[in-house]
Short mmCIF file of C-alpha atoms in Angstrom, two decimals:
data_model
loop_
_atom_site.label_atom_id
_atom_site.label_comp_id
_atom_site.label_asym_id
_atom_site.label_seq_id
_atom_site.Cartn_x
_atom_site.Cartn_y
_atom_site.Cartn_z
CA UNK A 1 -12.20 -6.75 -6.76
CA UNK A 2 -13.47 -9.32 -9.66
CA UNK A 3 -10.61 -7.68 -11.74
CA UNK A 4 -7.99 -7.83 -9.53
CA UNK A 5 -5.57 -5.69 -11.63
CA UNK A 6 -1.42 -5.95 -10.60
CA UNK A 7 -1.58 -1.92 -10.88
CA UNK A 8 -5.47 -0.24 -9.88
CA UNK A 9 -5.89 3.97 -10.22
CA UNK A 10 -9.33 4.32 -8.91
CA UNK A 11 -11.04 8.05 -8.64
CA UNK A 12 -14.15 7.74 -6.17
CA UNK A 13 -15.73 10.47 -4.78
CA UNK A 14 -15.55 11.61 -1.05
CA UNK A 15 -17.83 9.33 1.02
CA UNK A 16 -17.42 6.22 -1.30
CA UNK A 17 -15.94 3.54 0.89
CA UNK A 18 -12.81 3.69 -0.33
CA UNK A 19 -10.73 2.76 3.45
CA UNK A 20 -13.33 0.02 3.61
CA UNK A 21 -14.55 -1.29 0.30
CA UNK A 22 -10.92 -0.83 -1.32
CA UNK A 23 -7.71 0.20 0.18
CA UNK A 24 -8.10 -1.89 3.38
CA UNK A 25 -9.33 -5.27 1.51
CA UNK A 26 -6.32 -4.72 -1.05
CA UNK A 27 -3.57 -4.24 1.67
CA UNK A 28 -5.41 -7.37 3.43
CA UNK A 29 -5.35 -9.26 -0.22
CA UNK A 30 -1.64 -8.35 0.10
CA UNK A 31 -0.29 -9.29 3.53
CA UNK A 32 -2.10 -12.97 2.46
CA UNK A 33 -0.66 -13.30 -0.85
CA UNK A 34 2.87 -12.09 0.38
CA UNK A 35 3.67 -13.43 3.55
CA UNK A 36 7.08 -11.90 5.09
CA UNK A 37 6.72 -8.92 1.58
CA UNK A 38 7.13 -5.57 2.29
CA UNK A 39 5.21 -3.01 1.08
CA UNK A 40 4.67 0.87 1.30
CA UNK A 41 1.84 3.18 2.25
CA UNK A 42 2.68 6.53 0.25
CA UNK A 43 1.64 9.89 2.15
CA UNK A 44 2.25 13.81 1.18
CA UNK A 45 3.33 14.25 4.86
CA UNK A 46 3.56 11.87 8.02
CA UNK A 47 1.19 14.12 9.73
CA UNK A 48 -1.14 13.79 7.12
CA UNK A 49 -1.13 10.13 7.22
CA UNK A 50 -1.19 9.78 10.91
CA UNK A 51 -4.26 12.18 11.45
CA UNK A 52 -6.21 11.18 8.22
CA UNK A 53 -5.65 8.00 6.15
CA UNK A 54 -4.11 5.51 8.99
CA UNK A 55 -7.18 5.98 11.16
CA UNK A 56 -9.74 5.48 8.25
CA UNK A 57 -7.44 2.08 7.57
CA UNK A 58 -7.17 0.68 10.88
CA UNK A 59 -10.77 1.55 11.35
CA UNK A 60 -11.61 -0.55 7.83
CA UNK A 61 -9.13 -3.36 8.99
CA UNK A 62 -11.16 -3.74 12.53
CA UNK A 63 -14.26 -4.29 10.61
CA UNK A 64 -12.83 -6.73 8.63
CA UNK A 65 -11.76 -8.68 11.87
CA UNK A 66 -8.24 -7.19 12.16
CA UNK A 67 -7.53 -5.55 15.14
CA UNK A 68 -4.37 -3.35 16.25
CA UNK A 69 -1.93 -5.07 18.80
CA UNK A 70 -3.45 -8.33 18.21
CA UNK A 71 -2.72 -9.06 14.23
CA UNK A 72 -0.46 -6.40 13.25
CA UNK A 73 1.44 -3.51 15.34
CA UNK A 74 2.12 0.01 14.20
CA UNK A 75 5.32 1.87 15.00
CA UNK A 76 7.07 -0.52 17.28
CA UNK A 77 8.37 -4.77 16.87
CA UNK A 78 5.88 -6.95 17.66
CA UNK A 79 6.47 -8.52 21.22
CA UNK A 80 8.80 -11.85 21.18
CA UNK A 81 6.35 -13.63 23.06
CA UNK A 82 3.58 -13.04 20.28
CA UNK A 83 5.99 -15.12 18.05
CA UNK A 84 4.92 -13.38 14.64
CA UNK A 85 7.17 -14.71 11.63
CA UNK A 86 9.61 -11.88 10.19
CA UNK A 87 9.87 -10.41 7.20
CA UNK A 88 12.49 -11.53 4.39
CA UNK A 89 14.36 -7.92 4.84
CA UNK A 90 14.02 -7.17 8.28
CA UNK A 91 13.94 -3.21 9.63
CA UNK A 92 16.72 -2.48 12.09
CA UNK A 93 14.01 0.48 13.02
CA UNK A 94 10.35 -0.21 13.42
CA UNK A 95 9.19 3.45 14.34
CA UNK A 96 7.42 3.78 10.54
CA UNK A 97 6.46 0.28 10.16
CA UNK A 98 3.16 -1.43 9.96
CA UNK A 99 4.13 -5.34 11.04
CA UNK A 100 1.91 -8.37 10.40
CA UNK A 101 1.40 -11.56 12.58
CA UNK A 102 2.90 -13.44 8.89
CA UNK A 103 5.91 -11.71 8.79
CA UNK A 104 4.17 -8.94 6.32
CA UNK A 105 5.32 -5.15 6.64
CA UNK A 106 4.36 -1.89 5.14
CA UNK A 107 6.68 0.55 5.18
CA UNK A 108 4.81 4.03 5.72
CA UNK A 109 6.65 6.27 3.64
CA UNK A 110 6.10 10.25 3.68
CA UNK A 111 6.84 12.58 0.84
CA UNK A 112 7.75 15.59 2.93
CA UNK A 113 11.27 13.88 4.05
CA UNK A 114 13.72 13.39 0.97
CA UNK A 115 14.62 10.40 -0.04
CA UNK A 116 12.60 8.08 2.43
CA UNK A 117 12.04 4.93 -0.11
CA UNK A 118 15.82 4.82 -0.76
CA UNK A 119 17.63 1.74 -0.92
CA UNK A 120 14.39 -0.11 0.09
CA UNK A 121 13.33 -3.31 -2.01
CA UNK A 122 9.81 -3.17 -1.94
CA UNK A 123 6.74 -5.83 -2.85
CA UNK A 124 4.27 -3.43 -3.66
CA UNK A 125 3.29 -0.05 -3.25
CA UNK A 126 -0.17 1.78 -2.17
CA UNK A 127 -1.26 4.52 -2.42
CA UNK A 128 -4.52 6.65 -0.54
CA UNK A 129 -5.46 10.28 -1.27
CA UNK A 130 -3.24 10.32 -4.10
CA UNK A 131 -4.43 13.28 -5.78
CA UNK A 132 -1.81 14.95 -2.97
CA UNK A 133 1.16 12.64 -4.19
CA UNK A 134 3.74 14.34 -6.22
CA UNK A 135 3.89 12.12 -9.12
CA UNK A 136 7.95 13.28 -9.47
CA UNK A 137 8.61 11.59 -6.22
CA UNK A 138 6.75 8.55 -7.13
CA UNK A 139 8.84 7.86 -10.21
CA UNK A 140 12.00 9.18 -8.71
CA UNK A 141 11.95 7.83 -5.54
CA UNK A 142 9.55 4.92 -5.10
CA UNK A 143 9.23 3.00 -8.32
CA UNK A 144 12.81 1.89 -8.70
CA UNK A 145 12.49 0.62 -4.83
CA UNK A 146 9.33 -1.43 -6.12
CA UNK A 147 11.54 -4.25 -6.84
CA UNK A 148 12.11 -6.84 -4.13
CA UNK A 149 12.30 -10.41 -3.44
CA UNK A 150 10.82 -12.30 -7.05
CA UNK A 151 12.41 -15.48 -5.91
CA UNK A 152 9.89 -15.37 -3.28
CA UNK A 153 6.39 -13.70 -4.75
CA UNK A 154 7.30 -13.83 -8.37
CA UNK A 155 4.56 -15.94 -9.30
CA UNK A 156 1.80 -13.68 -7.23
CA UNK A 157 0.14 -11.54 -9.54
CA UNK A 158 0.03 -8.44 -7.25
CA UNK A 159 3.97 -8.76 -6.57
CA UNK A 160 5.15 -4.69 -7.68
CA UNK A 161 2.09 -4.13 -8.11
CA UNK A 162 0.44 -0.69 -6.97
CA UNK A 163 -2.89 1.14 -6.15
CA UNK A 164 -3.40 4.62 -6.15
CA UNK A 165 -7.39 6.09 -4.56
CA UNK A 166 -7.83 9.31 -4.39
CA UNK A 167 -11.51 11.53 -4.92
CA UNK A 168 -11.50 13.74 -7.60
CA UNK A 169 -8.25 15.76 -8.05
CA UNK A 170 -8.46 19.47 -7.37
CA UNK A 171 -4.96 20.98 -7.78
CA UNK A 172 -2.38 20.31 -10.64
CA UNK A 173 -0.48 18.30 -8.54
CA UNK A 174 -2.94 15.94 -8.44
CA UNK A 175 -4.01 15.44 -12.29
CA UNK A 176 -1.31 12.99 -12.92
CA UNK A 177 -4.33 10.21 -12.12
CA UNK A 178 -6.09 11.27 -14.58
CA UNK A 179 -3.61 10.54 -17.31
CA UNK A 180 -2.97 7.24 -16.36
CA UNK A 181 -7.04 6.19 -17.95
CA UNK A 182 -4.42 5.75 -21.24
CA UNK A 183 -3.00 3.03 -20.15
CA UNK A 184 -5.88 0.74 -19.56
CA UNK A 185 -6.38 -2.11 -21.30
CA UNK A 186 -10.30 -2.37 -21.60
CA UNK A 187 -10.25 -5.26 -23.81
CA UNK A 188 -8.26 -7.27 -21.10
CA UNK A 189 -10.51 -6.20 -18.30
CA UNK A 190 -13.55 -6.53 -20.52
CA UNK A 191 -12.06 -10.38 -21.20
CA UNK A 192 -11.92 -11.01 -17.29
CA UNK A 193 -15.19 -9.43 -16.58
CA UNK A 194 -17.16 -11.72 -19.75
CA UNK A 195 -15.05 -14.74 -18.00
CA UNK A 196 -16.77 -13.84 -14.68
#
């Protein structure tokens, strides 16, 4: 967290903490930082991300104070009378949106249906259990929609930004992490560490 990098790939094993001691404090970090962004939550399959990583997330956002249909609402507009500020590009459909009391949304987007990041202008991207992201997709179909609104966030240093957690990978598919150790830049994180 001391390092705050604009772009994290962290490998942790099972059982770490990583809902609670990473994603959900980084998506929190966001929706602060970026009031009225939009963001994406990545996912193999919606399935996969409605019976595995959302509930590990909302339960890691309710510890840290958050709760569901209070600050943010999941698959549906928040209600009128809540009054909750709207974000700068504004879904016509809500159905695979996470929506924030500031205005903040994350798109939740799921590999198994082509195209779904298309035409989207997105503030950041994040993504949990990565090792079962097709890397392809990522730079195909979600990188060039990483692009929205710098008039707005351009001077936030987590604007495009991304994060990728995932345990250790298993399959091929999921050994694209480990390549990305090469583009580190130690002496940079070694400079913010010695400045902490």
């Amino acid at each position: 967290m001391a390092i705050a990098a604009n772009t994290e790939y962290i490998i942790a094993s099972r059982g770490f903490g990583k809902s609670e001691g990473i994603d959900a404090p980084r998506l929190i970090r966001n929706v602060f930082a970026m009031p009225r962004s939009a963001g994406a939550l990545l996912s193999p399959t919606y399935g996969k991300l409605l019976r595995n990583t959302l509930p590990a997330i909302f339960h890691a956002l309710d510890r840290l104070g958050f709760k569901r249909n209070v600050h943010y609402f999941v698959g549906r507009r928040p209600p009128k009378e809540m009054n909750f500020a709207r974000p700068y590009i504004d879904p016509f459909d809500y159905s695979y949106v996470i929506a924030w009391f500031n205005g903040s949304i994350q798109h939740l987007i799921s590999f198994d249906r082509p195209m779904s990041a298309n035409s989207m202008s997105l503030d950041y991207v994040l993504g949990f259990e990565a090792k079962f992201l097709d890397f392809d997709k990522i730079k195909n179909e979600v990188l060039p929609a990483n692009r929205g609104n710098v008039n707005y966030f351009g001077h936030c240093p987590w604007h495009h930004g991304q994060l990728y957690t995932t345990d250790m990978p298993s399959s091929k598919q999921g050994m694209w992490i480990l390549e990305k150790e090469k583009e580190m830049e130690v002496e940079l994180i070694d400079d913010i560490r010695g400045t902490y």
